[in-house]
PDB file of C-alpha atoms in Angstrom:
ATOM      1  CA  MET A 152       0.000   0.000   0.000  1.00 72.00           C
ATOM      2  CA  GLN A 153       2.909   2.356   0.703  1.00 77.00           C
ATOM      3  CA  ALA A 154       4.044   1.949  -2.903  1.00 78.00           C
ATOM      4  CA  ILE A 155       0.585   2.959  -4.179  1.00 78.00           C
ATOM      5  CA  ILE A 156       0.553   6.023  -1.917  1.00 79.00           C
ATOM      6  CA  SER A 157       4.020   7.000  -3.164  1.00 82.00           C
ATOM      7  CA  PHE A 158       2.954   6.460  -6.783  1.00 81.00           C
ATOM      8  CA  ALA A 159      -0.165   8.587  -6.293  1.00 79.00           C
ATOM      9  CA  SER A 160       1.728  11.446  -4.669  1.00 80.00           C
ATOM     10  CA  THR A 161       4.281  11.433  -7.501  1.00 82.00           C
ATOM     11  CA  PHE A 162       1.974  11.311 -10.514  1.00 79.00           C
ATOM     12  CA  ARG A 163      -1.555  12.141  -9.388  1.00 72.00           C
ATOM     13  CA  ASN A 164      -1.193  14.228  -6.251  1.00 68.00           C
ATOM     14  CA  GLY A 165      -4.628  14.896  -4.806  1.00 68.00           C
ATOM     15  CA  SER A 166      -6.294  12.100  -6.763  1.00 71.00           C
ATOM     16  CA  LYS A 167      -8.697   9.775  -5.024  1.00 75.00           C
ATOM     17  CA  PHE A 168      -7.593   6.156  -5.174  1.00 75.00           C
ATOM     18  CA  VAL A 169      -9.768   3.387  -3.755  1.00 81.00           C
ATOM     19  CA  PHE A 170      -8.111   0.004  -3.274  1.00 79.00           C
ATOM     20  CA  GLY A 171     -10.896  -2.527  -2.750  1.00 80.00           C
ATOM     21  CA  ASN A 172     -10.818  -6.220  -1.872  1.00 82.00           C
ATOM     22  CA  VAL A 173      -8.214  -8.925  -2.373  1.00 80.00           C
ATOM     23  CA  TYR A 174      -9.712 -12.210  -3.563  1.00 78.00           C
ATOM     24  CA  ASP A 175      -7.186 -14.976  -3.497  1.00 70.00           C
ATOM     25  CA  SER A 176      -6.309 -18.622  -3.295  1.00 54.00           C
ATOM     26  CA  ASP A 177      -2.557 -18.317  -2.820  1.00 53.00           C
ATOM     27  CA  TYR A 178      -1.789 -14.690  -1.977  1.00 50.00           C
ATOM     28  CA  LYS A 179      -0.826 -15.547   1.608  1.00 51.00           C
ATOM     29  CA  ASP A 180       1.528 -12.637   2.291  1.00 53.00           C
ATOM     30  CA  ARG A 181      -0.468  -9.575   1.319  1.00 52.00           C
ATOM     31  CA  THR A 182       2.377  -7.275   2.359  1.00 50.00           C
ATOM     32  CA  HIS A 183       4.688  -8.804  -0.261  1.00 49.00           C
ATOM     33  CA  ASP A 184       5.307  -6.211  -2.959  1.00 50.00           C
ATOM     34  CA  ARG A 185       5.262  -8.084  -6.268  1.00 67.00           C
ATOM     35  CA  ALA A 186       6.383  -6.235  -9.374  1.00 77.00           C
ATOM     36  CA  GLU A 187       3.637  -7.471 -11.716  1.00 78.00           C
ATOM     37  CA  THR A 188       0.952  -6.877  -9.111  1.00 79.00           C
ATOM     38  CA  SER A 189       2.245  -3.392  -8.319  1.00 82.00           C
ATOM     39  CA  LEU A 190       2.437  -2.536 -11.998  1.00 84.00           C
ATOM     40  CA  ASP A 191      -1.184  -3.500 -12.672  1.00 87.00           C
ATOM     41  CA  ILE A 192      -2.705  -2.089  -9.508  1.00 86.00           C
ATOM     42  CA  GLN A 193      -0.912   1.259  -9.512  1.00 88.00           C
ATOM     43  CA  TYR A 194      -1.921   2.227 -13.041  1.00 88.00           C
ATOM     44  CA  MET A 195      -5.440   0.829 -12.876  1.00 90.00           C
ATOM     45  CA  VAL A 196      -6.146   2.536  -9.543  1.00 88.00           C
ATOM     46  CA  LEU A 197      -4.731   5.929 -10.536  1.00 87.00           C
ATOM     47  CA  MET A 198      -6.144   6.014 -14.068  1.00 88.00           C
ATOM     48  CA  GLY A 199      -9.533   5.096 -12.646  1.00 88.00           C
ATOM     49  CA  SER A 200      -9.385   7.710  -9.909  1.00 85.00           C
ATOM     50  CA  GLY A 201     -12.097   7.180  -7.319  1.00 87.00           C
ATOM     51  CA  ILE A 202     -13.180   3.778  -8.705  1.00 89.00           C
ATOM     52  CA  PRO A 203     -12.830   0.833  -6.265  1.00 88.00           C
ATOM     53  CA  THR A 204     -10.218  -1.565  -7.654  1.00 89.00           C
ATOM     54  CA  ASP A 205     -10.107  -5.206  -6.514  1.00 88.00           C
ATOM     55  CA  TYR A 206      -7.279  -7.695  -6.920  1.00 86.00           C
ATOM     56  CA  ILE A 207      -7.959 -11.339  -7.811  1.00 84.00           C
ATOM     57  CA  SER A 208      -5.021 -13.690  -7.286  1.00 79.00           C
ATOM     58  CA  SER A 209      -5.005 -17.086  -8.964  1.00 74.00           C
ATOM     59  CA  LEU A 210      -4.089 -20.396  -7.369  1.00 66.00           C
ATOM     60  CA  SER A 211      -2.176 -21.532 -10.437  1.00 61.00           C
ATOM     61  CA  ASN A 212       0.965 -19.800 -11.635  1.00 56.00           C
ATOM     62  CA  TYR A 213       0.793 -21.457 -15.040  1.00 60.00           C
ATOM     63  CA  ASP A 214      -1.807 -21.914 -17.772  1.00 60.00           C
ATOM     64  CA  GLY A 215      -4.609 -23.030 -15.453  1.00 70.00           C
ATOM     65  CA  PHE A 216      -4.809 -19.616 -13.811  1.00 78.00           C
ATOM     66  CA  LEU A 217      -7.752 -18.610 -15.999  1.00 85.00           C
ATOM     67  CA  ILE A 218      -9.840 -21.568 -14.840  1.00 86.00           C
ATOM     68  CA  ASP A 219      -9.152 -20.583 -11.250  1.00 84.00           C
ATOM     69  CA  PHE A 220     -10.104 -17.002 -12.100  1.00 88.00           C
ATOM     70  CA  PHE A 221     -13.453 -18.091 -13.577  1.00 90.00           C
ATOM     71  CA  VAL A 222     -14.157 -20.219 -10.483  1.00 88.00           C
ATOM     72  CA  GLN A 223     -13.407 -17.306  -8.151  1.00 87.00           C
ATOM     73  CA  LEU A 224     -15.617 -15.030 -10.221  1.00 90.00           C
ATOM     74  CA  ALA A 225     -18.479 -17.549 -10.071  1.00 91.00           C
ATOM     75  CA  LEU A 226     -18.130 -17.767  -6.286  1.00 89.00           C
ATOM     76  CA  LEU A 227     -18.237 -13.980  -6.029  1.00 89.00           C
ATOM     77  CA  GLU A 228     -21.404 -13.806  -8.096  1.00 90.00           C
ATOM     78  CA  LYS A 229     -23.040 -16.618  -6.128  1.00 91.00           C
ATOM     79  CA  ASP A 230     -22.990 -14.456  -2.997  1.00 89.00           C
ATOM     80  CA  LYS A 231     -25.446 -11.678  -3.844  1.00 88.00           C
ATOM     81  CA  SER A 232     -24.000  -9.479  -1.103  1.00 89.00           C
ATOM     82  CA  ASN A 233     -20.764  -9.068  -3.082  1.00 87.00           C
ATOM     83  CA  VAL A 234     -20.189  -6.125  -5.380  1.00 87.00           C
ATOM     84  CA  VAL A 235     -18.817  -7.927  -8.431  1.00 90.00           C
ATOM     85  CA  PRO A 236     -16.369  -5.885 -10.552  1.00 91.00           C
ATOM     86  CA  LEU A 237     -17.610  -4.799 -13.972  1.00 91.00           C
ATOM     87  CA  LEU A 238     -14.249  -4.260 -15.648  1.00 93.00           C
ATOM     88  CA  TYR A 239     -11.145  -6.482 -15.681  1.00 93.00           C
ATOM     89  CA  SER A 240      -7.537  -6.372 -16.848  1.00 92.00           C
ATOM     90  CA  ILE A 241      -5.614  -9.637 -17.229  1.00 88.00           C
ATOM     91  CA  SER A 242      -1.847  -9.353 -17.569  1.00 82.00           C
ATOM     92  CA  TYR A 243      -0.950 -12.964 -18.199  1.00 75.00           C
ATOM     93  CA  GLY A 244      -1.244 -15.254 -21.192  1.00 71.00           C
ATOM     94  CA  ALA A 245      -0.517 -18.767 -22.424  1.00 71.00           C
ATOM     95  CA  ASP A 246       0.502 -20.581 -25.594  1.00 72.00           C
ATOM     96  CA  GLU A 247      -2.449 -22.158 -27.392  1.00 74.00           C
ATOM     97  CA  VAL A 248      -0.381 -25.118 -28.567  1.00 73.00           C
ATOM     98  CA  GLU A 249       0.368 -26.058 -24.941  1.00 77.00           C
ATOM     99  CA  VAL A 250      -3.072 -25.685 -23.355  1.00 80.00           C
ATOM    100  CA  GLY A 251      -5.157 -27.487 -25.973  1.00 80.00           C
ATOM    101  CA  SER A 252      -8.472 -26.856 -27.708  1.00 85.00           C
ATOM    102  CA  ILE A 253     -10.706 -27.772 -24.721  1.00 88.00           C
ATOM    103  CA  PHE A 254      -9.042 -25.192 -22.486  1.00 87.00           C
ATOM    104  CA  ILE A 255      -9.297 -22.559 -25.224  1.00 86.00           C
ATOM    105  CA  SER A 256     -12.996 -23.310 -25.741  1.00 91.00           C
ATOM    106  CA  ILE A 257     -13.698 -23.020 -21.999  1.00 91.00           C
ATOM    107  CA  CYS A 258     -11.945 -19.660 -21.826  1.00 90.00           C
ATOM    108  CA  ASP A 259     -13.666 -18.324 -24.951  1.00 91.00           C
ATOM    109  CA  ASN A 260     -17.099 -19.292 -23.620  1.00 94.00           C
ATOM    110  CA  HIS A 261     -16.515 -17.742 -20.195  1.00 94.00           C
ATOM    111  CA  PHE A 262     -15.190 -14.511 -21.665  1.00 93.00           C
ATOM    112  CA  MET A 263     -18.288 -14.291 -23.859  1.00 92.00           C
ATOM    113  CA  ILE A 264     -20.478 -14.876 -20.800  1.00 92.00           C
ATOM    114  CA  MET A 265     -18.661 -12.086 -18.971  1.00 92.00           C
ATOM    115  CA  ASN A 266     -19.187  -9.745 -21.904  1.00 89.00           C
ATOM    116  CA  LEU A 267     -22.867 -10.568 -22.294  1.00 87.00           C
ATOM    117  CA  THR A 268     -23.452  -9.933 -18.575  1.00 87.00           C
ATOM    118  CA  GLY A 269     -22.133  -6.377 -18.775  1.00 87.00           C
ATOM    119  CA  LYS A 270     -18.465  -6.972 -17.988  1.00 91.00           C
ATOM    120  CA  THR A 271     -15.562  -5.579 -19.991  1.00 92.00           C
ATOM    121  CA  VAL A 272     -12.259  -7.458 -20.194  1.00 92.00           C
ATOM    122  CA  PHE A 273      -8.875  -6.121 -21.288  1.00 91.00           C
ATOM    123  CA  ILE A 274      -6.099  -8.629 -21.945  1.00 87.00           C
ATOM    124  CA  THR A 275      -2.460  -8.034 -22.763  1.00 83.00           C
ATOM    125  CA  SER A 276      -1.189  -8.758 -26.268  1.00 74.00           C
ATOM    126  CA  GLY A 277       2.441  -9.513 -25.511  1.00 68.00           C
ATOM    127  CA  ASP A 278       5.388  -7.632 -24.041  1.00 64.00           C
ATOM    128  CA  SER A 279       7.532  -7.338 -27.168  1.00 61.00           C
ATOM    129  CA  GLY A 280       5.204  -8.029 -30.035  1.00 56.00           C
ATOM    130  CA  THR A 281       4.825 -11.374 -31.739  1.00 57.00           C
ATOM    131  CA  SER A 282       7.149 -14.019 -30.337  1.00 56.00           C
ATOM    132  CA  SER A 283       9.410 -16.020 -32.622  1.00 54.00           C
ATOM    133  CA  PHE A 284      11.895 -18.883 -32.542  1.00 55.00           C
ATOM    134  CA  ASP A 285      15.479 -19.047 -33.732  1.00 56.00           C
ATOM    135  CA  THR A 286      14.951 -22.398 -35.466  1.00 59.00           C
ATOM    136  CA  LYS A 287      12.727 -23.070 -38.477  1.00 65.00           C
ATOM    137  CA  TYR A 288       9.951 -25.612 -38.065  1.00 64.00           C
ATOM    138  CA  LEU A 289       8.482 -27.621 -40.908  1.00 68.00           C
ATOM    139  CA  PRO A 290       5.722 -27.344 -41.875  1.00 66.00           C
ATOM    140  CA  PRO A 291       5.657 -23.801 -40.417  1.00 64.00           C
ATOM    141  CA  GLN A 292       1.928 -23.154 -40.914  1.00 61.00           C
ATOM    142  CA  THR A 293       0.988 -25.706 -38.235  1.00 64.00           C
ATOM    143  CA  TYR A 294       2.555 -23.463 -35.607  1.00 61.00           C
ATOM    144  CA  PHE A 295       0.727 -20.278 -36.557  1.00 63.00           C
ATOM    145  CA  ASN A 296      -3.017 -19.807 -36.859  1.00 66.00           C
ATOM    146  CA  ARG A 297      -3.358 -17.296 -39.680  1.00 67.00           C
ATOM    147  CA  PHE A 298      -7.177 -17.270 -39.462  1.00 72.00           C
ATOM    148  CA  ASN A 299      -7.375 -15.450 -36.118  1.00 67.00           C
ATOM    149  CA  ARG A 300      -7.064 -11.710 -35.724  1.00 65.00           C
ATOM    150  CA  ALA A 301      -3.459 -10.732 -35.102  1.00 61.00           C
ATOM    151  CA  TYR A 302      -3.979  -7.260 -33.691  1.00 67.00           C
ATOM    152  CA  PRO A 303      -5.869  -5.718 -30.759  1.00 72.00           C
ATOM    153  CA  ASP A 304      -8.805  -3.348 -31.179  1.00 78.00           C
ATOM    154  CA  ILE A 305      -7.121  -0.706 -29.051  1.00 83.00           C
ATOM    155  CA  SER A 306      -3.910  -0.383 -27.094  1.00 81.00           C
ATOM    156  CA  LEU A 307      -1.921   2.232 -25.229  1.00 85.00           C
ATOM    157  CA  VAL A 308       1.760   2.914 -25.699  1.00 83.00           C
ATOM    158  CA  ALA A 309       3.560   0.217 -23.710  1.00 81.00           C
ATOM    159  CA  HIS A 310       7.004   1.701 -23.117  1.00 81.00           C
ATOM    160  CA  GLN A 311       8.755   3.065 -20.041  1.00 86.00           C
ATOM    161  CA  TYR A 312       6.005   2.707 -17.447  1.00 88.00           C
ATOM    162  CA  GLN A 313       7.348   3.938 -14.132  1.00 87.00           C
ATOM    163  CA  ILE A 314       6.068   2.350 -10.920  1.00 86.00           C
ATOM    164  CA  LYS A 315       6.956   2.425  -7.259  1.00 86.00           C
ATOM    165  CA  LEU A 316       8.224  -0.779  -5.671  1.00 82.00           C
ATOM    166  CA  LEU A 317       9.060  -1.616  -2.056  1.00 76.00           C
ATOM    167  CA  GLY A 318       7.947   1.766  -0.838  1.00 70.00           C
ATOM    168  CA  ASN A 319       9.538   4.464  -2.992  1.00 77.00           C
ATOM    169  CA  ASN A 320      11.907   2.704  -5.400  1.00 84.00           C
ATOM    170  CA  ASP A 321      11.457   3.626  -9.068  1.00 87.00           C
ATOM    171  CA  ILE A 322      11.225   0.719 -11.517  1.00 85.00           C
ATOM    172  CA  PHE A 323      10.529   0.965 -15.259  1.00 86.00           C
ATOM    173  CA  PHE A 324       8.585  -1.563 -17.322  1.00 83.00           C
ATOM    174  CA  ASP A 325       7.697  -2.158 -20.946  1.00 81.00           C
ATOM    175  CA  GLY A 326       4.812  -4.240 -22.223  1.00 79.00           C
ATOM    176  CA  THR A 327       1.065  -4.407 -22.480  1.00 80.00           C
ATOM    177  CA  SER A 328       0.777  -5.640 -18.895  1.00 81.00           C
ATOM    178  CA  ALA A 329       1.117  -1.974 -18.024  1.00 83.00           C
ATOM    179  CA  SER A 330      -0.888  -0.434 -20.848  1.00 88.00           C
ATOM    180  CA  SER A 331      -3.791  -2.887 -20.466  1.00 90.00           C
ATOM    181  CA  SER A 332      -4.253  -1.932 -16.821  1.00 91.00           C
ATOM    182  CA  ALA A 333      -3.921   1.772 -17.583  1.00 91.00           C
ATOM    183  CA  LEU A 334      -6.531   1.598 -20.336  1.00 92.00           C
ATOM    184  CA  ALA A 335      -8.844  -0.449 -18.123  1.00 93.00           C
ATOM    185  CA  GLY A 336      -8.620   2.219 -15.444  1.00 92.00           C
ATOM    186  CA  PHE A 337      -9.491   4.896 -17.985  1.00 92.00           C
ATOM    187  CA  VAL A 338     -12.514   2.985 -19.320  1.00 92.00           C
ATOM    188  CA  SER A 339     -13.703   2.391 -15.748  1.00 93.00           C
ATOM    189  CA  LEU A 340     -14.374   6.137 -15.581  1.00 91.00           C
ATOM    190  CA  VAL A 341     -16.684   5.775 -18.586  1.00 89.00           C
ATOM    191  CA  VAL A 342     -18.505   2.869 -16.945  1.00 90.00           C
ATOM    192  CA  ASP A 343     -18.838   4.879 -13.735  1.00 91.00           C
ATOM    193  CA  GLN A 344     -20.430   7.800 -15.580  1.00 91.00           C
ATOM    194  CA  ARG A 345     -22.902   5.478 -17.290  1.00 89.00           C
ATOM    195  CA  LEU A 346     -23.969   4.043 -13.942  1.00 90.00           C
ATOM    196  CA  ARG A 347     -24.366   7.529 -12.481  1.00 91.00           C
ATOM    197  CA  LEU A 348     -26.709   8.354 -15.365  1.00 91.00           C
ATOM    198  CA  GLY A 349     -28.782   5.259 -14.650  1.00 91.00           C
ATOM    199  CA  LYS A 350     -27.574   3.386 -17.726  1.00 88.00           C
ATOM    200  CA  LYS A 351     -26.228  -0.139 -18.091  1.00 83.00           C
ATOM    201  CA  SER A 352     -22.601  -0.709 -17.164  1.00 80.00           C
ATOM    202  CA  GLN A 353     -21.447  -0.987 -20.775  1.00 70.00           C
ATOM    203  CA  ASP A 354     -22.726  -2.380 -24.030  1.00 72.00           C
ATOM    204  CA  LEU A 355     -20.227  -4.140 -26.256  1.00 81.00           C
ATOM    205  CA  LEU A 356     -17.133  -1.953 -26.180  1.00 86.00           C
ATOM    206  CA  ASN A 357     -15.717  -2.739 -29.623  1.00 85.00           C
ATOM    207  CA  PRO A 358     -18.589  -1.180 -31.635  1.00 87.00           C
ATOM    208  CA  LEU A 359     -18.292   1.928 -29.468  1.00 87.00           C
ATOM    209  CA  LEU A 360     -14.566   2.195 -30.185  1.00 89.00           C
ATOM    210  CA  TYR A 361     -15.063   1.937 -33.930  1.00 90.00           C
ATOM    211  CA  SER A 362     -17.969   4.392 -33.949  1.00 92.00           C
ATOM    212  CA  ILE A 363     -15.834   6.919 -32.050  1.00 91.00           C
ATOM    213  CA  ALA A 364     -13.042   6.402 -34.590  1.00 91.00           C
ATOM    214  CA  VAL A 365     -15.472   7.239 -37.411  1.00 93.00           C
ATOM    215  CA  ARG A 366     -17.061  10.268 -35.734  1.00 95.00           C
ATOM    216  CA  TYR A 367     -13.917  11.605 -34.048  1.00 95.00           C
ATOM    217  CA  PRO A 368     -10.872  10.435 -36.045  1.00 91.00           C
ATOM    218  CA  ALA A 369      -8.501  12.434 -33.851  1.00 92.00           C
ATOM    219  CA  ALA A 370      -9.464  10.359 -30.802  1.00 91.00           C
ATOM    220  CA  PHE A 371      -7.102   7.548 -31.811  1.00 90.00           C
ATOM    221  CA  TYR A 372      -3.738   7.200 -33.490  1.00 88.00           C
ATOM    222  CA  ASP A 373      -3.324   4.550 -36.172  1.00 84.00           C
ATOM    223  CA  VAL A 374      -0.045   2.656 -35.977  1.00 81.00           C
ATOM    224  CA  THR A 375       1.176   3.119 -39.550  1.00 83.00           C
ATOM    225  CA  THR A 376       4.953   3.152 -39.108  1.00 82.00           C
ATOM    226  CA  GLY A 377       7.478   1.011 -37.305  1.00 79.00           C
ATOM    227  CA  ASN A 378       8.335  -2.682 -37.093  1.00 77.00           C
ATOM    228  CA  ILE A 379       9.123  -5.424 -34.593  1.00 74.00           C
ATOM    229  CA  THR A 380      12.432  -6.556 -36.053  1.00 74.00           C
ATOM    230  CA  CYS A 381      14.403  -5.438 -32.994  1.00 73.00           C
ATOM    231  CA  ASN A 382      12.113  -5.695 -29.953  1.00 64.00           C
ATOM    232  CA  THR A 383      14.206  -5.772 -26.765  1.00 62.00           C
ATOM    233  CA  SER A 384      17.083  -7.905 -28.120  1.00 60.00           C
ATOM    234  CA  PRO A 385      20.545  -6.404 -28.508  1.00 64.00           C
ATOM    235  CA  THR A 386      20.605  -7.278 -32.214  1.00 69.00           C
ATOM    236  CA  CYS A 387      17.944  -6.867 -34.869  1.00 74.00           C
ATOM    237  CA  CYS A 388      16.501  -9.449 -37.227  1.00 73.00           C
ATOM    238  CA  ARG A 389      15.739  -8.884 -40.893  1.00 75.00           C
ATOM    239  CA  TYR A 390      12.375 -10.647 -40.482  1.00 71.00           C
ATOM    240  CA  GLY A 391       9.338  -9.260 -38.688  1.00 70.00           C
ATOM    241  CA  PHE A 392       6.038  -7.445 -39.071  1.00 72.00           C
ATOM    242  CA  ILE A 393       6.055  -3.920 -40.506  1.00 77.00           C
ATOM    243  CA  ALA A 394       3.220  -1.493 -39.742  1.00 77.00           C
ATOM    244  CA  GLU A 395       1.338   0.042 -42.645  1.00 72.00           C
ATOM    245  CA  LYS A 396      -2.013   1.666 -43.363  1.00 69.00           C
ATOM    246  CA  GLN A 397      -4.654  -0.832 -44.489  1.00 62.00           C
TER     247      GLN A 397
END
């Protein structure tokens, strides 16, 4: 908590941050200042100033964490006295080839259920762009699903996010773990205003984003230049995706 207070006084002095509940299966030492946790919480809390922000810790530290998350969410909703969060940011991912089609189907169905019940979910899209391997695999197309969408609907710049760790130590991070939480905090302000006006928490967010882009083109910046041939490695590769206007 001291790190959050220090972060708030540095970047949003006078802002109102509300740290809510901790729902957990394995987060035994709640005073332990974890970097990933601090990164997500600090930006989500401060971007969504005044909005209660809960933290849900998963039992599994590998691919099964999403199943544990869905179970915890179901238990929260079962108790009608709980105030169930309406907006979520998930900063972890898994490789589809390792988890299997059944796991993917379960996750897809539960995310759709969350969306249809008024919840909005932001998920990271990778820390350094699309991952690659240094060895060719044959046939290569079996290791890449070219039929899925390969880009997010919206993202914030994910470079040089400064957080406070262990009290007042400055640490810098790159990656969409940071930008996903920051964007989620921003959108939580929109959801809060809708509730104050007596409206539903949020209809499907994607159509709203694209309608705003049409009506107010200056609201977003299209990524039309750049590439991922270097990422964070000391040397660059001649292969990689190059941004261009579609």
